[in-house]
């Protein structure tokens, strides 16, 4: 059978169109969702992602408030800005793009965001809500985007062996949680895992969030597996590539996400969804 190349661009566009219609209705009721986007420093990849987020806001009709702060911004200054935004009623969501410069304590910043404006779902309150299975609040963007890609491709999670490679707070741990909530049988692997290849080879659904180009090779993949690639690695020739060796894995897979055009655009669509939710909560 032909491999399904999961089109994250198309699926994210569908979601953005759904949200655009919803926001038009909200505006008739006098509600205009607002998102504050904070970028500290000059990380080139962050600049691209933040700019994609602002474009998505514009498309859907979400008001965006942009704060591009210099690398030298102090922790105190950033905390002060967040404190103000917590109290600004036009701002329903606050996003602090990660990574932050090394002199700023990331956890301290994430803790300072009002949980009801935490559209990234990074605050321990919201992380905890996901952990206890309370899914009516915000969902973490990249993980929720992955679940949405799988579901909108008519792929069942229930009962499947799901292997997540990577244990970050932003992808690995929360995606494992959401797969579990969807009744997958979940294994989390990481840099200290023994027999990584054997474990990956058992996966019905394999989520790669390692951050190393082409790390998952064809010999690690089961025939008919669903391959979700969260990696975005920039090669020397300027091209983007994922954590999965796409060319060599795609013929073995039942379905695979490309990079670019897979998980990345879904992260943004799910962020927009959280912003709309924040405005009506
Ligand atoms: N606070 N920090 C916070 N929230 C997030 O949700 C993120 N993330 C990750 C990095 N830091 C964050 C993002 O926004 C990764 N991420 C992200 C967002 C968008 C895209 C990729 C990662 C994206 O648009 N990807 C495009 C290609 C973009 C390009 O040309 O570089 C794609 O098609 O994959």
PDB file of C-alpha atoms and ligand atoms in Angstrom:
ATOM      1  CA  UNK A   1       0.000   0.000   0.000  1.00  0.00           C
ATOM      2  CA  UNK A   2       1.085   3.560  -0.677  1.00  0.00           C
ATOM      3  CA  UNK A   3       2.466   5.426   2.343  1.00  0.00           C
ATOM      4  CA  UNK A   4       0.310   8.273   3.617  1.00  0.00           C
ATOM      5  CA  UNK A   5       2.347  11.478   3.810  1.00  0.00           C
ATOM      6  CA  UNK A   6       0.508  13.365   6.550  1.00  0.00           C
ATOM      7  CA  UNK A   7       0.014  16.928   5.343  1.00  0.00           C
ATOM      8  CA  UNK A   8       0.418  19.107   8.432  1.00  0.00           C
ATOM      9  CA  UNK A   9       0.153  22.245   6.371  1.00  0.00           C
ATOM     10  CA  UNK A  10      -3.243  21.273   5.020  1.00  0.00           C
ATOM     11  CA  UNK A  11      -4.583  20.038   8.372  1.00  0.00           C
ATOM     12  CA  UNK A  12      -3.346  23.165  10.164  1.00  0.00           C
ATOM     13  CA  UNK A  13      -5.005  25.293   7.487  1.00  0.00           C
ATOM     14  CA  UNK A  14      -8.310  23.480   8.108  1.00  0.00           C
ATOM     15  CA  UNK A  15      -8.015  24.217  11.834  1.00  0.00           C
ATOM     16  CA  UNK A  16      -7.138  27.865  11.207  1.00  0.00           C
ATOM     17  CA  UNK A  17     -10.194  28.192   8.954  1.00  0.00           C
ATOM     18  CA  UNK A  18     -12.408  26.704  11.669  1.00  0.00           C
ATOM     19  CA  UNK A  19     -10.958  29.174  14.164  1.00  0.00           C
ATOM     20  CA  UNK A  20     -11.346  32.113  11.788  1.00  0.00           C
ATOM     21  CA  UNK A  21     -15.079  31.439  11.557  1.00  0.00           C
ATOM     22  CA  UNK A  22     -15.296  31.087  15.341  1.00  0.00           C
ATOM     23  CA  UNK A  23     -13.481  34.384  15.901  1.00  0.00           C
ATOM     24  CA  UNK A  24     -15.813  36.181  13.476  1.00  0.00           C
ATOM     25  CA  UNK A  25     -18.720  35.040  15.661  1.00  0.00           C
ATOM     26  CA  UNK A  26     -16.928  36.061  18.846  1.00  0.00           C
ATOM     27  CA  UNK A  27     -16.314  39.541  17.474  1.00  0.00           C
ATOM     28  CA  UNK A  28     -20.049  39.948  16.899  1.00  0.00           C
ATOM     29  CA  UNK A  29     -20.420  39.338  20.625  1.00  0.00           C
ATOM     30  CA  UNK A  30     -17.751  41.930  21.360  1.00  0.00           C
ATOM     31  CA  UNK A  31     -14.973  39.476  22.164  1.00  0.00           C
ATOM     32  CA  UNK A  32     -11.631  39.899  20.408  1.00  0.00           C
ATOM     33  CA  UNK A  33      -9.028  37.280  21.383  1.00  0.00           C
ATOM     34  CA  UNK A  34      -5.586  38.781  22.088  1.00  0.00           C
ATOM     35  CA  UNK A  35      -2.173  37.123  22.269  1.00  0.00           C
ATOM     36  CA  UNK A  36       1.022  38.661  23.639  1.00  0.00           C
ATOM     37  CA  UNK A  37       4.118  37.190  21.991  1.00  0.00           C
ATOM     38  CA  UNK A  38       7.417  37.762  23.768  1.00  0.00           C
ATOM     39  CA  UNK A  39      10.744  37.051  22.098  1.00  0.00           C
ATOM     40  CA  UNK A  40      14.001  37.709  23.945  1.00  0.00           C
ATOM     41  CA  UNK A  41      17.223  37.801  21.929  1.00  0.00           C
ATOM     42  CA  UNK A  42      18.158  36.943  18.367  1.00  0.00           C
ATOM     43  CA  UNK A  43      17.742  33.187  17.942  1.00  0.00           C
ATOM     44  CA  UNK A  44      17.092  32.947  14.172  1.00  0.00           C
ATOM     45  CA  UNK A  45      14.816  29.889  14.411  1.00  0.00           C
ATOM     46  CA  UNK A  46      12.756  31.538  17.179  1.00  0.00           C
ATOM     47  CA  UNK A  47      12.338  34.595  14.964  1.00  0.00           C
ATOM     48  CA  UNK A  48      10.866  32.455  12.191  1.00  0.00           C
ATOM     49  CA  UNK A  49       8.490  30.641  14.560  1.00  0.00           C
ATOM     50  CA  UNK A  50       7.339  33.843  16.252  1.00  0.00           C
ATOM     51  CA  UNK A  51       6.748  35.499  12.916  1.00  0.00           C
ATOM     52  CA  UNK A  52       4.680  32.466  11.773  1.00  0.00           C
ATOM     53  CA  UNK A  53       2.636  32.796  14.966  1.00  0.00           C
ATOM     54  CA  UNK A  54       1.922  36.461  14.375  1.00  0.00           C
ATOM     55  CA  UNK A  55       0.883  35.726  10.777  1.00  0.00           C
ATOM     56  CA  UNK A  56      -1.512  33.045  12.000  1.00  0.00           C
ATOM     57  CA  UNK A  57      -3.028  35.535  14.472  1.00  0.00           C
ATOM     58  CA  UNK A  58      -3.561  38.009  11.687  1.00  0.00           C
ATOM     59  CA  UNK A  59      -5.199  35.391   9.450  1.00  0.00           C
ATOM     60  CA  UNK A  60      -7.624  34.235  12.123  1.00  0.00           C
ATOM     61  CA  UNK A  61      -8.408  37.679  13.496  1.00  0.00           C
ATOM     62  CA  UNK A  62      -6.608  37.380  16.817  1.00  0.00           C
ATOM     63  CA  UNK A  63      -5.055  40.629  17.987  1.00  0.00           C
ATOM     64  CA  UNK A  64      -1.334  40.147  18.595  1.00  0.00           C
ATOM     65  CA  UNK A  65       0.823  42.224  20.904  1.00  0.00           C
ATOM     66  CA  UNK A  66       4.460  41.817  20.016  1.00  0.00           C
ATOM     67  CA  UNK A  67       7.414  42.278  22.392  1.00  0.00           C
ATOM     68  CA  UNK A  68      10.849  41.798  20.849  1.00  0.00           C
ATOM     69  CA  UNK A  69      13.356  42.359  23.618  1.00  0.00           C
ATOM     70  CA  UNK A  70      17.166  42.537  23.412  1.00  0.00           C
ATOM     71  CA  UNK A  71      19.371  39.625  24.468  1.00  0.00           C
ATOM     72  CA  UNK A  72      20.525  41.595  27.566  1.00  0.00           C
ATOM     73  CA  UNK A  73      17.001  41.919  29.000  1.00  0.00           C
ATOM     74  CA  UNK A  74      17.159  41.076  32.695  1.00  0.00           C
ATOM     75  CA  UNK A  75      15.014  38.495  34.429  1.00  0.00           C
ATOM     76  CA  UNK A  76      13.448  41.301  36.500  1.00  0.00           C
ATOM     77  CA  UNK A  77      12.447  43.254  33.391  1.00  0.00           C
ATOM     78  CA  UNK A  78      10.858  40.190  31.830  1.00  0.00           C
ATOM     79  CA  UNK A  79       9.016  39.366  35.062  1.00  0.00           C
ATOM     80  CA  UNK A  80       7.732  42.939  35.202  1.00  0.00           C
ATOM     81  CA  UNK A  81       6.417  42.737  31.615  1.00  0.00           C
ATOM     82  CA  UNK A  82       4.626  39.452  32.343  1.00  0.00           C
ATOM     83  CA  UNK A  83       3.141  40.899  35.519  1.00  0.00           C
ATOM     84  CA  UNK A  84       1.704  43.786  33.489  1.00  0.00           C
ATOM     85  CA  UNK A  85       0.362  41.465  30.780  1.00  0.00           C
ATOM     86  CA  UNK A  86      -1.231  39.237  33.427  1.00  0.00           C
ATOM     87  CA  UNK A  87      -3.301  42.276  34.365  1.00  0.00           C
ATOM     88  CA  UNK A  88      -4.068  43.522  30.842  1.00  0.00           C
ATOM     89  CA  UNK A  89      -7.593  42.469  29.987  1.00  0.00           C
ATOM     90  CA  UNK A  90      -7.165  42.722  26.201  1.00  0.00           C
ATOM     91  CA  UNK A  91      -4.446  40.073  26.469  1.00  0.00           C
ATOM     92  CA  UNK A  92      -5.962  36.602  26.847  1.00  0.00           C
ATOM     93  CA  UNK A  93      -2.822  34.602  26.131  1.00  0.00           C
ATOM     94  CA  UNK A  94       0.862  35.132  26.934  1.00  0.00           C
ATOM     95  CA  UNK A  95       3.580  33.307  25.047  1.00  0.00           C
ATOM     96  CA  UNK A  96       7.255  33.530  25.957  1.00  0.00           C
ATOM     97  CA  UNK A  97       9.164  31.918  23.112  1.00  0.00           C
ATOM     98  CA  UNK A  98      11.766  29.397  24.289  1.00  0.00           C
ATOM     99  CA  UNK A  99      14.691  29.030  24.601  1.00  0.00           C
ATOM    100  CA  UNK A 100      15.436  32.116  26.720  1.00  0.00           C
ATOM    101  CA  UNK A 101      18.961  33.530  27.095  1.00  0.00           C
ATOM    102  CA  UNK A 102      21.018  31.607  29.671  1.00  0.00           C
ATOM    103  CA  UNK A 103      20.964  34.335  32.329  1.00  0.00           C
ATOM    104  CA  UNK A 104      17.179  34.054  32.652  1.00  0.00           C
ATOM    105  CA  UNK A 105      15.651  31.259  34.751  1.00  0.00           C
ATOM    106  CA  UNK A 106      13.109  29.669  32.437  1.00  0.00           C
ATOM    107  CA  UNK A 107      11.090  27.965  35.183  1.00  0.00           C
ATOM    108  CA  UNK A 108      10.798  31.200  37.125  1.00  0.00           C
ATOM    109  CA  UNK A 109       9.413  32.945  34.029  1.00  0.00           C
ATOM    110  CA  UNK A 110       6.929  30.182  33.193  1.00  0.00           C
ATOM    111  CA  UNK A 111       5.705  30.163  36.807  1.00  0.00           C
ATOM    112  CA  UNK A 112       5.021  33.892  36.652  1.00  0.00           C
ATOM    113  CA  UNK A 113       2.480  33.590  33.819  1.00  0.00           C
ATOM    114  CA  UNK A 114      -1.123  33.571  35.012  1.00  0.00           C
ATOM    115  CA  UNK A 115      -2.241  29.936  34.400  1.00  0.00           C
ATOM    116  CA  UNK A 116      -5.455  31.234  32.796  1.00  0.00           C
ATOM    117  CA  UNK A 117      -3.289  32.989  30.136  1.00  0.00           C
ATOM    118  CA  UNK A 118      -0.791  30.160  29.718  1.00  0.00           C
ATOM    119  CA  UNK A 119      -1.620  29.260  26.112  1.00  0.00           C
ATOM    120  CA  UNK A 120       1.560  27.142  25.825  1.00  0.00           C
ATOM    121  CA  UNK A 121       0.390  24.958  28.716  1.00  0.00           C
ATOM    122  CA  UNK A 122       3.838  25.180  30.317  1.00  0.00           C
ATOM    123  CA  UNK A 123       2.793  26.371  33.798  1.00  0.00           C
ATOM    124  CA  UNK A 124       2.984  23.570  36.396  1.00  0.00           C
ATOM    125  CA  UNK A 125      -0.708  24.090  37.179  1.00  0.00           C
ATOM    126  CA  UNK A 126      -1.699  23.331  33.590  1.00  0.00           C
ATOM    127  CA  UNK A 127       0.915  20.584  33.224  1.00  0.00           C
ATOM    128  CA  UNK A 128      -0.564  19.023  36.354  1.00  0.00           C
ATOM    129  CA  UNK A 129      -4.108  19.278  34.993  1.00  0.00           C
ATOM    130  CA  UNK A 130      -3.047  17.328  31.891  1.00  0.00           C
ATOM    131  CA  UNK A 131      -1.276  14.845  34.111  1.00  0.00           C
ATOM    132  CA  UNK A 132      -4.415  14.066  36.124  1.00  0.00           C
ATOM    133  CA  UNK A 133      -6.422  13.780  32.920  1.00  0.00           C
ATOM    134  CA  UNK A 134      -8.299  17.080  33.093  1.00  0.00           C
ATOM    135  CA  UNK A 135      -8.307  18.028  29.421  1.00  0.00           C
ATOM    136  CA  UNK A 136     -10.853  20.861  29.401  1.00  0.00           C
ATOM    137  CA  UNK A 137      -8.211  23.566  29.845  1.00  0.00           C
ATOM    138  CA  UNK A 138      -5.252  24.349  27.611  1.00  0.00           C
ATOM    139  CA  UNK A 139      -3.526  21.531  25.773  1.00  0.00           C
ATOM    140  CA  UNK A 140       0.222  21.707  25.089  1.00  0.00           C
ATOM    141  CA  UNK A 141       0.587  22.920  21.482  1.00  0.00           C
ATOM    142  CA  UNK A 142       3.037  20.528  19.836  1.00  0.00           C
ATOM    143  CA  UNK A 143       1.679  17.429  21.613  1.00  0.00           C
ATOM    144  CA  UNK A 144      -1.947  18.391  20.876  1.00  0.00           C
ATOM    145  CA  UNK A 145      -0.944  19.058  17.268  1.00  0.00           C
ATOM    146  CA  UNK A 146       0.489  15.541  17.035  1.00  0.00           C
ATOM    147  CA  UNK A 147      -2.704  13.960  18.411  1.00  0.00           C
ATOM    148  CA  UNK A 148      -4.763  16.031  15.974  1.00  0.00           C
ATOM    149  CA  UNK A 149      -2.584  14.954  13.012  1.00  0.00           C
ATOM    150  CA  UNK A 150      -3.069  11.316  13.969  1.00  0.00           C
ATOM    151  CA  UNK A 151      -6.826  11.608  14.535  1.00  0.00           C
ATOM    152  CA  UNK A 152      -7.554  13.669  11.426  1.00  0.00           C
ATOM    153  CA  UNK A 153      -5.682  11.006   9.422  1.00  0.00           C
ATOM    154  CA  UNK A 154      -8.185   8.404  10.707  1.00  0.00           C
ATOM    155  CA  UNK A 155      -5.480   6.591  12.669  1.00  0.00           C
ATOM    156  CA  UNK A 156      -6.535   4.899  15.913  1.00  0.00           C
ATOM    157  CA  UNK A 157      -4.363   5.434  19.036  1.00  0.00           C
ATOM    158  CA  UNK A 158      -6.265   3.186  21.430  1.00  0.00           C
ATOM    159  CA  UNK A 159      -4.386  -0.005  22.242  1.00  0.00           C
ATOM    160  CA  UNK A 160      -1.425   0.920  20.023  1.00  0.00           C
ATOM    161  CA  UNK A 161       2.182   0.639  21.119  1.00  0.00           C
ATOM    162  CA  UNK A 162       3.411   4.234  21.150  1.00  0.00           C
ATOM    163  CA  UNK A 163       7.112   4.945  21.529  1.00  0.00           C
ATOM    164  CA  UNK A 164       8.244   8.506  22.228  1.00  0.00           C
ATOM    165  CA  UNK A 165      11.944   9.214  21.760  1.00  0.00           C
ATOM    166  CA  UNK A 166      12.857  12.303  23.808  1.00  0.00           C
ATOM    167  CA  UNK A 167      11.761  13.400  27.284  1.00  0.00           C
ATOM    168  CA  UNK A 168      11.649  17.189  27.114  1.00  0.00           C
ATOM    169  CA  UNK A 169       9.055  19.229  29.009  1.00  0.00           C
ATOM    170  CA  UNK A 170       7.907  20.821  25.756  1.00  0.00           C
ATOM    171  CA  UNK A 171       7.364  17.658  23.693  1.00  0.00           C
ATOM    172  CA  UNK A 172       8.419  14.239  25.013  1.00  0.00           C
ATOM    173  CA  UNK A 173       6.736  14.197  28.422  1.00  0.00           C
ATOM    174  CA  UNK A 174       3.485  15.960  27.458  1.00  0.00           C
ATOM    175  CA  UNK A 175       2.997  13.967  24.229  1.00  0.00           C
ATOM    176  CA  UNK A 176       3.451  10.751  26.201  1.00  0.00           C
ATOM    177  CA  UNK A 177       0.746  11.986  28.560  1.00  0.00           C
ATOM    178  CA  UNK A 178      -1.706  12.763  25.764  1.00  0.00           C
ATOM    179  CA  UNK A 179      -1.064   9.431  24.004  1.00  0.00           C
ATOM    180  CA  UNK A 180      -1.751   7.728  27.322  1.00  0.00           C
ATOM    181  CA  UNK A 181      -5.003   9.659  27.693  1.00  0.00           C
ATOM    182  CA  UNK A 182      -5.955   8.394  24.264  1.00  0.00           C
ATOM    183  CA  UNK A 183      -5.425   4.839  25.519  1.00  0.00           C
ATOM    184  CA  UNK A 184      -2.114   4.191  23.821  1.00  0.00           C
ATOM    185  CA  UNK A 185       0.453   1.960  25.546  1.00  0.00           C
ATOM    186  CA  UNK A 186       3.315   4.375  25.920  1.00  0.00           C
ATOM    187  CA  UNK A 187       7.077   3.940  26.273  1.00  0.00           C
ATOM    188  CA  UNK A 188       9.390   6.932  26.656  1.00  0.00           C
ATOM    189  CA  UNK A 189      12.971   6.513  25.452  1.00  0.00           C
ATOM    190  CA  UNK A 190      15.899   8.891  25.887  1.00  0.00           C
ATOM    191  CA  UNK A 191      19.671   9.181  25.653  1.00  0.00           C
ATOM    192  CA  UNK A 192      20.262   6.599  28.404  1.00  0.00           C
ATOM    193  CA  UNK A 193      17.811   4.025  27.048  1.00  0.00           C
ATOM    194  CA  UNK A 194      19.282   0.603  26.366  1.00  0.00           C
ATOM    195  CA  UNK A 195      18.193  -1.316  23.256  1.00  0.00           C
ATOM    196  CA  UNK A 196      16.694   1.809  21.712  1.00  0.00           C
ATOM    197  CA  UNK A 197      16.538   0.209  18.284  1.00  0.00           C
ATOM    198  CA  UNK A 198      14.624  -2.841  19.543  1.00  0.00           C
ATOM    199  CA  UNK A 199      12.114  -0.682  21.420  1.00  0.00           C
ATOM    200  CA  UNK A 200      11.527   1.614  18.435  1.00  0.00           C
ATOM    201  CA  UNK A 201      11.054  -1.391  16.201  1.00  0.00           C
ATOM    202  CA  UNK A 202       8.065  -2.472  18.276  1.00  0.00           C
ATOM    203  CA  UNK A 203       6.270   0.858  17.874  1.00  0.00           C
ATOM    204  CA  UNK A 204       2.967   1.097  16.039  1.00  0.00           C
ATOM    205  CA  UNK A 205       3.258   4.857  16.504  1.00  0.00           C
ATOM    206  CA  UNK A 206       6.758   6.324  16.806  1.00  0.00           C
ATOM    207  CA  UNK A 207       7.202   9.960  17.881  1.00  0.00           C
ATOM    208  CA  UNK A 208      10.724  11.309  17.331  1.00  0.00           C
ATOM    209  CA  UNK A 209      11.609  14.399  19.380  1.00  0.00           C
ATOM    210  CA  UNK A 210      15.349  14.080  19.830  1.00  0.00           C
ATOM    211  CA  UNK A 211      16.798  17.037  17.960  1.00  0.00           C
ATOM    212  CA  UNK A 212      19.292  15.061  15.868  1.00  0.00           C
ATOM    213  CA  UNK A 213      19.022  15.001  12.092  1.00  0.00           C
ATOM    214  CA  UNK A 214      18.003  11.623  10.623  1.00  0.00           C
ATOM    215  CA  UNK A 215      18.477   9.874  13.987  1.00  0.00           C
ATOM    216  CA  UNK A 216      15.715   7.313  13.359  1.00  0.00           C
ATOM    217  CA  UNK A 217      16.858   5.018  10.567  1.00  0.00           C
ATOM    218  CA  UNK A 218      14.908   2.407   8.602  1.00  0.00           C
ATOM    219  CA  UNK A 219      16.302  -0.483  10.666  1.00  0.00           C
ATOM    220  CA  UNK A 220      14.580   1.017  13.765  1.00  0.00           C
ATOM    221  CA  UNK A 221      11.130   1.070  12.186  1.00  0.00           C
ATOM    222  CA  UNK A 222       8.471  -1.641  12.102  1.00  0.00           C
ATOM    223  CA  UNK A 223       6.682  -2.345   8.826  1.00  0.00           C
ATOM    224  CA  UNK A 224       3.416  -0.412   8.760  1.00  0.00           C
ATOM    225  CA  UNK A 225       4.343   1.981  11.591  1.00  0.00           C
ATOM    226  CA  UNK A 226       3.037   5.540  11.916  1.00  0.00           C
ATOM    227  CA  UNK A 227       6.028   7.914  12.082  1.00  0.00           C
ATOM    228  CA  UNK A 228       5.676  11.365  13.643  1.00  0.00           C
ATOM    229  CA  UNK A 229       8.696  13.622  13.246  1.00  0.00           C
ATOM    230  CA  UNK A 230       8.986  16.543  15.676  1.00  0.00           C
ATOM    231  CA  UNK A 231      12.610  17.395  14.846  1.00  0.00           C
ATOM    232  CA  UNK A 232      13.541  20.535  12.959  1.00  0.00           C
ATOM    233  CA  UNK A 233      17.235  20.435  12.132  1.00  0.00           C
ATOM    234  CA  UNK A 234      18.888  22.924   9.833  1.00  0.00           C
ATOM    235  CA  UNK A 235      21.534  21.331   7.613  1.00  0.00           C
ATOM    236  CA  UNK A 236      24.645  23.104   6.350  1.00  0.00           C
ATOM    237  CA  UNK A 237      23.037  23.584   2.938  1.00  0.00           C
ATOM    238  CA  UNK A 238      20.265  25.543   4.678  1.00  0.00           C
ATOM    239  CA  UNK A 239      17.663  22.807   4.203  1.00  0.00           C
ATOM    240  CA  UNK A 240      15.457  21.612   7.051  1.00  0.00           C
ATOM    241  CA  UNK A 241      15.309  17.986   8.002  1.00  0.00           C
ATOM    242  CA  UNK A 242      13.665  15.993  10.736  1.00  0.00           C
ATOM    243  CA  UNK A 243      14.823  13.443  13.305  1.00  0.00           C
ATOM    244  CA  UNK A 244      13.578  10.630  11.069  1.00  0.00           C
ATOM    245  CA  UNK A 245      15.452   9.567   7.943  1.00  0.00           C
ATOM    246  CA  UNK A 246      12.426  10.315   5.761  1.00  0.00           C
ATOM    247  CA  UNK A 247      13.689   8.939   2.440  1.00  0.00           C
ATOM    248  CA  UNK A 248      14.696   5.570   3.838  1.00  0.00           C
ATOM    249  CA  UNK A 249      11.819   5.164   6.318  1.00  0.00           C
ATOM    250  CA  UNK A 250       8.881   6.272   4.246  1.00  0.00           C
ATOM    251  CA  UNK A 251       8.414   3.064   2.245  1.00  0.00           C
ATOM    252  CA  UNK A 252       8.282   0.986   5.421  1.00  0.00           C
ATOM    253  CA  UNK A 253       5.762   3.231   7.135  1.00  0.00           C
ATOM    254  CA  UNK A 254       1.990   3.248   6.870  1.00  0.00           C
ATOM    255  CA  UNK A 255       2.058   7.014   7.449  1.00  0.00           C
ATOM    256  CA  UNK A 256       4.785   9.615   8.025  1.00  0.00           C
ATOM    257  CA  UNK A 257       4.953  13.358   8.689  1.00  0.00           C
ATOM    258  CA  UNK A 258       7.339  15.453   6.569  1.00  0.00           C
ATOM    259  CA  UNK A 259       9.676  18.215   7.786  1.00  0.00           C
ATOM    260  CA  UNK A 260       8.884  20.979   7.042  1.00  0.00           C
ATOM    261  CA  UNK A 261       5.112  20.846   6.652  1.00  0.00           C
ATOM    262  CA  UNK A 262       4.312  18.269   9.339  1.00  0.00           C
ATOM    263  CA  UNK A 263       4.217  18.908  13.067  1.00  0.00           C
ATOM    264  CA  UNK A 264       5.556  22.526  12.937  1.00  0.00           C
ATOM    265  CA  UNK A 265       2.477  24.171  11.426  1.00  0.00           C
ATOM    266  CA  UNK A 266       0.258  22.141  13.782  1.00  0.00           C
ATOM    267  CA  UNK A 267       2.024  23.634  16.809  1.00  0.00           C
ATOM    268  CA  UNK A 268       0.926  27.045  15.600  1.00  0.00           C
ATOM    269  CA  UNK A 269      -2.641  25.969  14.827  1.00  0.00           C
ATOM    270  CA  UNK A 270      -3.033  24.531  18.328  1.00  0.00           C
ATOM    271  CA  UNK A 271      -1.606  27.691  19.872  1.00  0.00           C
ATOM    272  CA  UNK A 272      -4.290  29.655  18.025  1.00  0.00           C
ATOM    273  CA  UNK A 273      -6.905  27.250  19.354  1.00  0.00           C
ATOM    274  CA  UNK A 274      -5.709  27.881  22.916  1.00  0.00           C
ATOM    275  CA  UNK A 275      -5.863  31.658  22.351  1.00  0.00           C
ATOM    276  CA  UNK A 276      -9.488  31.462  21.270  1.00  0.00           C
ATOM    277  CA  UNK A 277     -10.209  29.237  24.259  1.00  0.00           C
ATOM    278  CA  UNK A 278      -8.486  31.721  26.588  1.00  0.00           C
ATOM    279  CA  UNK A 279     -10.743  34.515  25.332  1.00  0.00           C
ATOM    280  CA  UNK A 280     -13.950  32.634  26.175  1.00  0.00           C
ATOM    281  CA  UNK A 281     -12.831  30.952  29.408  1.00  0.00           C
TER     282      UNK A 281
HETATM  283  N1  LIG B   1       7.079  29.070  24.293  1.00  0.00           N
HETATM  284  N2  LIG B   1       8.515  28.117  22.784  1.00  0.00           N
HETATM  285  C1  LIG B   1       7.265  28.285  23.243  1.00  0.00           C
HETATM  286  N3  LIG B   1       6.191  27.689  22.655  1.00  0.00           N
HETATM  287  C2  LIG B   1       6.350  26.892  21.592  1.00  0.00           C
HETATM  288  O1  LIG B   1       5.298  26.251  21.055  1.00  0.00           O
HETATM  289  C3  LIG B   1       7.631  26.714  21.063  1.00  0.00           C
HETATM  290  N4  LIG B   1       7.882  25.979  19.922  1.00  0.00           N
HETATM  291  C4  LIG B   1       9.121  25.212  19.810  1.00  0.00           C
HETATM  292  C5  LIG B   1      10.279  26.170  20.169  1.00  0.00           C
HETATM  293  N5  LIG B   1       9.975  27.075  21.259  1.00  0.00           N
HETATM  294  C6  LIG B   1       8.720  27.327  21.704  1.00  0.00           C
HETATM  295  C7  LIG B   1       7.491  26.373  18.683  1.00  0.00           C
HETATM  296  O2  LIG B   1       6.694  27.266  18.487  1.00  0.00           O
HETATM  297  C8  LIG B   1       9.107  24.793  18.352  1.00  0.00           C
HETATM  298  N6  LIG B   1       8.098  25.621  17.725  1.00  0.00           N
HETATM  299  C9  LIG B   1       7.853  25.701  16.344  1.00  0.00           C
HETATM  300  C10 LIG B   1       6.874  26.513  15.796  1.00  0.00           C
HETATM  301  C11 LIG B   1       6.654  26.596  14.438  1.00  0.00           C
HETATM  302  C12 LIG B   1       7.407  25.844  13.577  1.00  0.00           C
HETATM  303  C13 LIG B   1       8.384  25.026  14.093  1.00  0.00           C
HETATM  304  C14 LIG B   1       8.605  24.951  15.467  1.00  0.00           C
HETATM  305  C15 LIG B   1       7.198  25.965  12.100  1.00  0.00           C
HETATM  306  O3  LIG B   1       6.537  26.865  11.647  1.00  0.00           O
HETATM  307  N7  LIG B   1       7.789  25.070  11.294  1.00  0.00           N
HETATM  308  C16 LIG B   1       7.722  25.051   9.860  1.00  0.00           C
HETATM  309  C17 LIG B   1       9.039  25.466   9.229  1.00  0.00           C
HETATM  310  C18 LIG B   1       9.572  26.760   9.718  1.00  0.00           C
HETATM  311  C19 LIG B   1      10.934  27.095   9.141  1.00  0.00           C
HETATM  312  O4  LIG B   1      11.005  27.355   7.924  1.00  0.00           O
HETATM  313  O5  LIG B   1      11.927  27.090   9.892  1.00  0.00           O
HETATM  314  C20 LIG B   1       7.427  23.622   9.413  1.00  0.00           C
HETATM  315  O6  LIG B   1       6.843  23.459   8.355  1.00  0.00           O
HETATM  316  O7  LIG B   1       7.811  22.693  10.142  1.00  0.00           O
END
